[in-house]
Coordinates of C-alpha atoms and ligand atoms in Angstrom, one line a residue:
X1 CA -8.8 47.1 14.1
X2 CA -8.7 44.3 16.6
X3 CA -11.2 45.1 19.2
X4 CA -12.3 41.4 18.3
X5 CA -9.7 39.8 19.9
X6 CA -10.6 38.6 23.6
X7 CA -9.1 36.1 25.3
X8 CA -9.4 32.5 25.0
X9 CA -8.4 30.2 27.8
X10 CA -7.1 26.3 28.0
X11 CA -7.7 24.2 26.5
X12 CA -7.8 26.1 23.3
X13 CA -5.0 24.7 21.0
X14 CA -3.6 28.2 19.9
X15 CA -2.3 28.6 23.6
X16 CA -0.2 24.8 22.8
X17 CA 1.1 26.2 19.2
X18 CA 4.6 27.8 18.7
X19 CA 4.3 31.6 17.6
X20 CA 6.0 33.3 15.2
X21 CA 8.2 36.4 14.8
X22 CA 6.6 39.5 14.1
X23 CA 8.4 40.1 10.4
X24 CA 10.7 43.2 10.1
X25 CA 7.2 44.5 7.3
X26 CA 5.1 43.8 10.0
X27 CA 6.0 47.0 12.2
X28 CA 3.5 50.2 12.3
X29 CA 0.1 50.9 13.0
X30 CA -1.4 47.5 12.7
X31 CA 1.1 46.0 15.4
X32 CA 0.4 49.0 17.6
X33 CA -3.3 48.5 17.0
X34 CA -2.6 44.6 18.3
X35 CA -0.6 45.9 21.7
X36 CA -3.2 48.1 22.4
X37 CA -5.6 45.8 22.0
X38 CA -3.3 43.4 24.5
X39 CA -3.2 46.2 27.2
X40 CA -7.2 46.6 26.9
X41 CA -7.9 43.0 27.4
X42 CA -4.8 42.3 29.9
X43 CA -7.1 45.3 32.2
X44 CA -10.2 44.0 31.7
X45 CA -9.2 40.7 33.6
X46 CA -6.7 42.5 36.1
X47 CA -3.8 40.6 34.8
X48 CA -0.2 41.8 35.2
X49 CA 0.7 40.3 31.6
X50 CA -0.7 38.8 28.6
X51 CA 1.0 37.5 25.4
X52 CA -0.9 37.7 21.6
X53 CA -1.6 33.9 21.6
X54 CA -3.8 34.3 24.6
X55 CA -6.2 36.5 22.4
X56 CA -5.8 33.6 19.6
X57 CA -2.7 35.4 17.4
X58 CA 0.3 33.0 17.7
X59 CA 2.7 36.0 17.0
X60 CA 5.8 36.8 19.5
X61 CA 4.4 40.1 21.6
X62 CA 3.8 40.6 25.0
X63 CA 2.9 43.3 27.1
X64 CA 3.5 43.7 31.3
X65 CA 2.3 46.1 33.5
X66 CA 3.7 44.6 37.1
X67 CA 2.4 47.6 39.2
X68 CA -1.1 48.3 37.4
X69 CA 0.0 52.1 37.2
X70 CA -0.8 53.4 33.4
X71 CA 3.2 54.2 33.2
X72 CA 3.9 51.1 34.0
X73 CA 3.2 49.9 30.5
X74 CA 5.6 47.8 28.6
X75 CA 5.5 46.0 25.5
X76 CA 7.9 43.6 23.8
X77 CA 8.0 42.3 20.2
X78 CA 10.1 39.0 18.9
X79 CA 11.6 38.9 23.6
X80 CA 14.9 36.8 24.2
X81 CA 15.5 36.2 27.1
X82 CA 19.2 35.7 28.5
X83 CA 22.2 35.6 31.3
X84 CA 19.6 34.0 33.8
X85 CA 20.8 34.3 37.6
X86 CA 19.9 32.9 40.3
X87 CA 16.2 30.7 41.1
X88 CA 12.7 31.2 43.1
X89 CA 10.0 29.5 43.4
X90 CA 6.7 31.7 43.1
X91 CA 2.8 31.3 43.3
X92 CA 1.9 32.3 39.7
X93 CA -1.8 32.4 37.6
X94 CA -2.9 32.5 34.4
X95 CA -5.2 34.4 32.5
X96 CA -6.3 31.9 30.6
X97 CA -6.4 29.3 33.2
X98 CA -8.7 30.8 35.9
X99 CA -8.8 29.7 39.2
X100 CA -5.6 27.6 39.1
X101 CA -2.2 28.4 40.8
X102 CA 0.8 27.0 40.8
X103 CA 4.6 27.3 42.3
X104 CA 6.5 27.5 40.1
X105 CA 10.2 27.4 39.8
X106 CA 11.8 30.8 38.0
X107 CA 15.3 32.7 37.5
X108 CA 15.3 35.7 39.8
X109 CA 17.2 37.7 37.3
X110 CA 16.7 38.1 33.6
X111 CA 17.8 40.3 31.3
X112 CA 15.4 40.8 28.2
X113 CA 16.2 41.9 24.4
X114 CA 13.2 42.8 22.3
X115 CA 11.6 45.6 19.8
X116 CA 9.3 48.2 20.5
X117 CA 6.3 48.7 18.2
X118 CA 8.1 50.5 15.8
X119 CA 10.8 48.1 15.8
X120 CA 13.4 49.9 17.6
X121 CA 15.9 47.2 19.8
X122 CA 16.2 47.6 23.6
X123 CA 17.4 45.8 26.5
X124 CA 16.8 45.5 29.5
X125 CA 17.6 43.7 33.4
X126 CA 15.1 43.1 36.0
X127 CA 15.0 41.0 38.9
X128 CA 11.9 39.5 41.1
X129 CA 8.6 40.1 39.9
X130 CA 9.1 41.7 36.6
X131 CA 11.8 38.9 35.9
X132 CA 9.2 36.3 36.8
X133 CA 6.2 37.9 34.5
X134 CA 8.6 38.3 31.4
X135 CA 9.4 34.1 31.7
X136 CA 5.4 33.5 32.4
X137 CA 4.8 35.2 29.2
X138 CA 7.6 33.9 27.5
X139 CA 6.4 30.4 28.3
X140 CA 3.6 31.5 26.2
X141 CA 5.0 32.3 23.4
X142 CA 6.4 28.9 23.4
X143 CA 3.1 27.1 23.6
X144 CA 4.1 26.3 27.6
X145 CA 1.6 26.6 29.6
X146 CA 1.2 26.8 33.5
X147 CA -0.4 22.9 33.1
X148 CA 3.2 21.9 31.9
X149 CA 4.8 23.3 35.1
X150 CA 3.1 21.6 37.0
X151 CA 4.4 18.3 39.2
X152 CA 2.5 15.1 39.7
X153 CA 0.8 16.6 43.5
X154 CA 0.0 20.3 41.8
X155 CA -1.7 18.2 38.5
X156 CA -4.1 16.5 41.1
X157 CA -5.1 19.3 43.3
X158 CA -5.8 21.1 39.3
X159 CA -7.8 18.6 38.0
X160 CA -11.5 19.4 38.7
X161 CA -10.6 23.0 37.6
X162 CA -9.5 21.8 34.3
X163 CA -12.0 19.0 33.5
X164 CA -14.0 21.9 34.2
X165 CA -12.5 24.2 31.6
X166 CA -11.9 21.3 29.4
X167 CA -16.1 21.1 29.4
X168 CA -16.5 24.5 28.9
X169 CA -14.3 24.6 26.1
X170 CA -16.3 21.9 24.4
X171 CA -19.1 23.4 25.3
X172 CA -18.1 27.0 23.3
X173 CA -16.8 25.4 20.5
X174 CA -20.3 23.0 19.6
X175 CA -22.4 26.2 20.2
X176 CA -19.5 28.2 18.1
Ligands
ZN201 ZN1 -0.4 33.2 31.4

């Protein structure tokens, strides 16, 4: 149902655009369909995460799997996240922006309120890792990217990398 769906990387303008909540209609097979599409792609480029509008659907779902073990799996429709605690700083990456990394700055605890597929509520707390994955992909769900957290020194080290992708994306879209 959406095995089209691969993911797209900066500068395409759906990673920039605010995404929607899933509506309370929208729950079922179809969204499933989506987070299982999410999963397929997020393994396909060894990511730990990855959020619908990096596969071009500016809706508000993400999936995680911080350890790469298949029960490890988590997905989260229409994510708040809240009661922040403490602050990191952390090498992070980007699916959709390959080849750069950048520090960035994070809460070390987070706890997270979100549906499940069928659009049950849960909560949940988390610290470290998982804590920083769910505010990565929350960023994207925001239209922030990894570009806007980056200061003036991290900008110039990235900016053959993006001129590169920058191209490419040109590139794709005139051959599109
Ligand atoms: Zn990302």
């Amino acid at each position: 149902m959406h095995d089209d769906l691969k993911l797209i990387y900066y500068p395409d303008p759906r990673l920039k655009k605010m995404s929607q909540p899933v509506p309370a209609d929208q729950f079922g097979p179809n969204l499933k369909a989506l987070v299982e599409r999410l999963f397929v792609v997020m393994r396909e480029h060894k990511g730990v995460g990855l959020a619908a509008p990096q596969v071009g659907l500016n809706l508000r779902v993400f999936v995680i799997n911080p350890t790469g073990e298949p029960d490890a799996d988590r997905a989260y429709v229409n994510p708040v996240l809240s009661d922040p605690d403490g602050e990191d700083d952390a090498e992070e990456g980007c699916l959709s922006l390959p080849d750069i990394h950048v520090d960035v700055v994070r809460d070390i605890r987070m706890t997270i309120t979100a549906q499940d597929v069928d659009g049950n509520t849960f909560i949940e707390r988390a610290d470290g890792f998982i804590a920083r994955i769910w505010q990565h992909e929350y960023d994207h769900l925001n239209g922030t990217l990894l570009t806007n957290r980056m200061g003036p020194v991290a900008k110039i080290a990235a900016r053959r990398k993006l001129k590169e992708l920058e191209d490419k994306y040109q590139l794709v879209k005139k051959t599109r």
